[in-house]
Amino acid sequence: MMAKLGDICSIVSGTTPKSNRPEYWDGDINWVTPAELNDDSDIIYESQRKITEQAVQDSSLKPFPAGTVLLSSRAPIGKVAIAGVEMYCNQGFKNLICSNRIYNRYLYHFLKNSTEYLNSLGRGATFKEISKSIVENIEIPLPPLDEQRRIAAMLDKVSGLIAKRREQLDKLDELVKARFVEMFGDPIKNEKGFPTITGQDFFKLSNGKFVPENKRFDNGVPAYGGNGISWYTDEILYHNDTIVVGRVGFQSGNVHLAKGPLWITDNAMYISDYDSDKYDLRFLYALMEHINFTRFQDAGDLKKITQKPFMSMEYITPTLKQQQEYVVFVEQTEKSKLTIQQSLDKLEVLKKALIQQYFET
């Protein structure tokens, strides 16, 4: 059975009190905006901005109750959460107050996994927006309430496991960073007093080369740009493992540890030679990440970076034994991450299959 949202929910929006009235702001009443919602939003108990009782009275604001499903209707369309307490909002929402025919967490999962569809419904020349009438006419499969609750509980469980796996990956990344600082300190301040050497004294940077359209494939030799692998080709520019550095665009200054053989595009640079008696390449990559060369991007609309900051930088030089001790730790952590990532991939495939089963007719 299908039902229109307008037949099973009351759809309400909000408004913004006048911003030039300071007595309307910094109160203790929750007033939420779409900017506060993201892909991980679930239940919201507190808004970032607050309004006063005077703002509510003077602007004739209407609250929506706890349990309301929040749906952003403009810039961006399709962000979803559930109000954990009574709240107010601005005009960037079409919020759904559920009747006794639909369970709010069931609706939440339906909308959260309909972002692409919701965006396709957007109308407007300056910016896209979905109107109240559009939301009212969206159809949703409507099984009995007990079945809705079962479906929502299943999706909550899978979503929770996915969130836990992502959190585990984040914590392992934090662990690696903490281990680096523990062993080597801040590489710029060099509080631990390691010997230093300038980049020009132990490595060479070379620019990548353009790959014509007819040489870009879906498989073959990986071609690296500033954001990692851009495509594949059938020619080799460099045979060995290297560090690839973004040269042009917002990715300029980003570093990637890349396995050879490979190609490097003209949007990137790469280390074409280095003193392996002084550095383990894998440690040098971690060192460059911690230095964060993106801060040396040229100002202007077209972001770019030259070789100069890399070649003039003073790099700490721990012993190879110390470098390799860190590298072994990183590699052990990467094995744990791989296991977790494989579990995460399986869970995301499962969730996608469940969404198709429950909501796609």
CSV table of C-alpha atoms in Angstrom, one decimal, residues 42-222:
chain,number,residue,atom,x,y,z
A,42,ASP,CA,19.8,11.5,13.8
A,43,ILE,CA,18.0,13.1,16.9
A,44,ILE,CA,18.6,16.8,17.6
A,45,TYR,CA,18.1,17.9,21.1
A,46,GLU,CA,19.7,21.3,20.9
A,47,SER,CA,20.1,23.9,18.2
A,48,GLN,CA,23.3,26.0,17.7
A,49,ARG,CA,21.3,29.3,17.7
A,50,LYS,CA,18.7,30.2,20.3
A,51,ILE,CA,15.9,32.7,20.2
A,52,THR,CA,13.9,34.5,23.0
A,53,GLU,CA,10.3,34.3,24.1
A,54,GLN,CA,9.9,37.8,22.7
A,55,ALA,CA,10.9,36.6,19.3
A,56,VAL,CA,8.4,33.8,19.5
A,57,GLN,CA,5.6,36.2,20.4
A,58,ASP,CA,6.4,39.0,18.1
A,59,SER,CA,7.0,36.8,15.1
A,60,SER,CA,4.0,34.5,15.8
A,61,LEU,CA,6.3,31.4,15.6
A,62,LYS,CA,4.7,28.0,15.8
A,63,PRO,CA,6.7,25.2,17.5
A,64,PHE,CA,6.9,21.7,16.2
A,65,PRO,CA,6.8,18.9,18.8
A,66,ALA,CA,9.4,16.3,19.8
A,67,GLY,CA,9.3,13.4,17.3
A,68,THR,CA,8.8,15.7,14.3
A,69,VAL,CA,10.9,14.6,11.3
A,70,LEU,CA,13.0,17.5,10.0
A,71,LEU,CA,13.5,17.7,6.3
A,72,SER,CA,15.7,20.5,4.8
A,73,SER,CA,13.9,21.8,1.7
A,74,ARG,CA,16.6,24.2,0.3
A,75,ALA,CA,20.4,24.5,0.2
A,76,PRO,CA,20.8,21.7,0.8
A,77,ILE,CA,17.7,19.6,0.0
A,78,GLY,CA,17.2,16.3,1.7
A,79,LYS,CA,19.0,16.5,5.1
A,80,VAL,CA,17.0,14.7,7.7
A,81,ALA,CA,16.8,14.5,11.5
A,82,ILE,CA,14.3,14.0,14.3
A,83,ALA,CA,13.5,16.6,16.8
A,84,GLY,CA,14.3,15.3,20.3
A,85,VAL,CA,12.5,18.2,22.0
A,86,GLU,CA,10.0,20.9,21.0
A,87,MET,CA,11.7,23.3,18.6
A,88,TYR,CA,11.3,26.1,16.2
A,89,CYS,CA,13.0,26.4,12.8
A,90,ASN,CA,13.7,28.8,9.9
A,91,GLN,CA,12.0,28.7,6.5
A,92,GLY,CA,14.5,26.1,5.1
A,93,PHE,CA,12.5,23.1,6.3
A,94,LYS,CA,9.4,21.2,5.4
A,95,ASN,CA,8.9,19.3,8.7
A,96,LEU,CA,6.7,16.3,9.0
A,97,ILE,CA,4.5,15.8,12.1
A,98,CYS,CA,3.5,12.2,11.9
A,99,SER,CA,0.0,11.0,12.4
A,100,ASN,CA,-0.8,7.7,14.1
A,101,ARG,CA,-0.6,5.9,10.7
A,102,ILE,CA,3.2,6.3,10.3
A,103,TYR,CA,6.1,5.7,12.7
A,104,ASN,CA,8.6,8.6,12.6
A,105,ARG,CA,11.7,6.5,12.5
A,106,TYR,CA,10.4,4.6,9.5
A,107,LEU,CA,9.7,8.0,7.7
A,108,TYR,CA,13.2,9.2,8.8
A,109,HIS,CA,14.9,6.2,7.1
A,110,PHE,CA,12.7,6.6,4.0
A,111,LEU,CA,13.6,10.3,3.6
A,112,LYS,CA,17.3,9.8,4.6
A,113,ASN,CA,17.7,7.3,1.7
A,114,SER,CA,15.8,9.4,-0.8
A,115,THR,CA,18.2,12.4,-1.1
A,116,GLU,CA,18.8,12.0,-4.8
A,117,TYR,CA,15.0,11.7,-5.5
A,118,LEU,CA,14.2,14.7,-3.3
A,119,ASN,CA,16.8,16.8,-5.1
A,120,SER,CA,15.3,15.8,-8.4
A,121,LEU,CA,12.0,17.4,-7.2
A,122,GLY,CA,13.7,20.8,-6.5
A,123,ARG,CA,12.4,23.8,-8.4
A,124,GLY,CA,13.7,27.3,-8.8
A,125,ALA,CA,16.0,29.4,-10.9
A,126,THR,CA,18.2,31.0,-8.3
A,127,PHE,CA,18.3,28.0,-6.0
A,128,LYS,CA,16.4,24.7,-5.9
A,129,GLU,CA,13.7,24.2,-3.3
A,130,ILE,CA,11.0,21.7,-2.7
A,131,SER,CA,7.6,23.2,-1.8
A,132,LYS,CA,5.0,22.0,0.7
A,133,SER,CA,2.8,20.7,-2.1
A,134,ILE,CA,5.7,18.7,-3.6
A,135,VAL,CA,6.4,17.1,-0.2
A,136,GLU,CA,2.7,16.4,0.4
A,137,ASN,CA,2.5,14.4,-2.9
A,138,ILE,CA,5.6,12.2,-2.3
A,139,GLU,CA,4.4,8.6,-2.0
A,140,ILE,CA,5.8,6.2,0.6
A,141,PRO,CA,5.1,2.4,1.0
A,142,LEU,CA,2.9,2.1,4.1
A,143,PRO,CA,2.9,-1.3,5.8
A,144,PRO,CA,1.2,-1.8,9.2
A,145,LEU,CA,2.7,0.1,12.1
A,146,ASP,CA,4.3,-3.1,13.6
A,147,GLU,CA,6.0,-3.7,10.3
A,148,GLN,CA,7.2,-0.1,10.1
A,149,ARG,CA,8.7,-0.4,13.6
A,150,ARG,CA,10.4,-3.7,12.6
A,151,ILE,CA,11.9,-2.1,9.5
A,152,ALA,CA,13.0,1.0,11.4
A,153,ALA,CA,14.7,-1.2,14.1
A,154,MET,CA,16.5,-3.2,11.5
A,155,LEU,CA,17.8,-0.1,9.7
A,156,ASP,CA,18.7,1.5,13.0
A,157,LYS,CA,20.8,-1.6,13.9
A,158,VAL,CA,22.6,-1.7,10.5
A,159,SER,CA,23.1,2.1,10.6
A,160,GLY,CA,24.5,1.9,14.1
A,161,LEU,CA,27.0,-0.8,13.1
A,162,ILE,CA,28.1,1.3,10.1
A,163,ALA,CA,28.6,4.3,12.4
A,164,LYS,CA,30.6,2.1,14.8
A,165,ARG,CA,32.9,0.8,12.0
A,166,ARG,CA,33.5,4.4,10.8
A,167,GLU,CA,34.3,5.5,14.3
A,168,GLN,CA,36.8,2.6,14.7
A,169,LEU,CA,38.5,3.7,11.5
A,170,ASP,CA,38.6,7.3,12.7
A,171,LYS,CA,40.1,6.2,16.0
A,172,LEU,CA,42.8,4.2,14.3
A,173,ASP,CA,43.7,7.2,12.2
A,174,GLU,CA,43.9,9.3,15.4
A,175,LEU,CA,46.1,6.6,17.0
A,176,VAL,CA,48.6,6.7,14.1
A,177,LYS,CA,48.8,10.5,14.4
A,178,ALA,CA,49.3,10.3,18.1
A,179,ARG,CA,52.0,7.7,17.7
A,180,PHE,CA,53.9,10.0,15.3
A,181,VAL,CA,53.7,12.9,17.8
A,182,GLU,CA,54.8,10.6,20.6
A,183,MET,CA,57.9,9.5,18.7
A,184,PHE,CA,58.8,12.6,16.8
A,185,GLY,CA,56.9,15.6,18.3
A,186,ASP,CA,55.9,18.5,16.1
A,187,PRO,CA,58.1,18.3,13.0
A,188,ILE,CA,58.1,22.1,12.5
A,189,LYS,CA,59.1,23.0,16.1
A,190,ASN,CA,61.4,19.9,16.5
A,191,GLU,CA,61.2,19.9,20.3
A,192,LYS,CA,63.0,16.6,20.3
A,193,GLY,CA,66.1,18.0,18.7
A,194,PHE,CA,66.4,15.8,15.7
A,195,PRO,CA,69.0,16.7,13.1
A,196,THR,CA,67.4,18.5,10.1
A,197,ILE,CA,68.1,18.7,6.4
A,198,THR,CA,66.5,20.8,3.6
A,199,GLY,CA,64.5,19.1,0.9
A,200,GLN,CA,66.8,20.1,-1.9
A,201,ASP,CA,69.6,18.3,-0.2
A,202,PHE,CA,68.0,14.8,-0.2
A,203,PHE,CA,65.2,14.6,-2.8
A,204,LYS,CA,64.2,15.8,-6.3
A,205,LEU,CA,60.7,16.8,-7.3
A,206,SER,CA,59.6,16.5,-11.0
A,207,ASN,CA,56.4,17.6,-12.6
A,208,GLY,CA,53.9,15.1,-14.0
A,209,LYS,CA,52.9,15.0,-17.7
A,210,PHE,CA,49.7,15.5,-19.5
A,211,VAL,CA,47.7,12.4,-20.6
A,212,PRO,CA,45.5,12.9,-23.7
A,213,GLU,CA,41.9,11.8,-23.6
A,214,ASN,CA,42.5,8.8,-25.8
A,215,LYS,CA,45.0,7.5,-23.3
A,216,ARG,CA,42.7,7.5,-20.3
A,217,PHE,CA,41.2,4.2,-19.4
A,218,ASP,CA,39.2,2.4,-16.7
A,219,ASN,CA,42.1,0.1,-15.9
A,220,GLY,CA,45.8,-0.3,-16.5
A,221,VAL,CA,48.6,1.8,-15.1
A,222,PRO,CA,47.3,4.2,-12.4
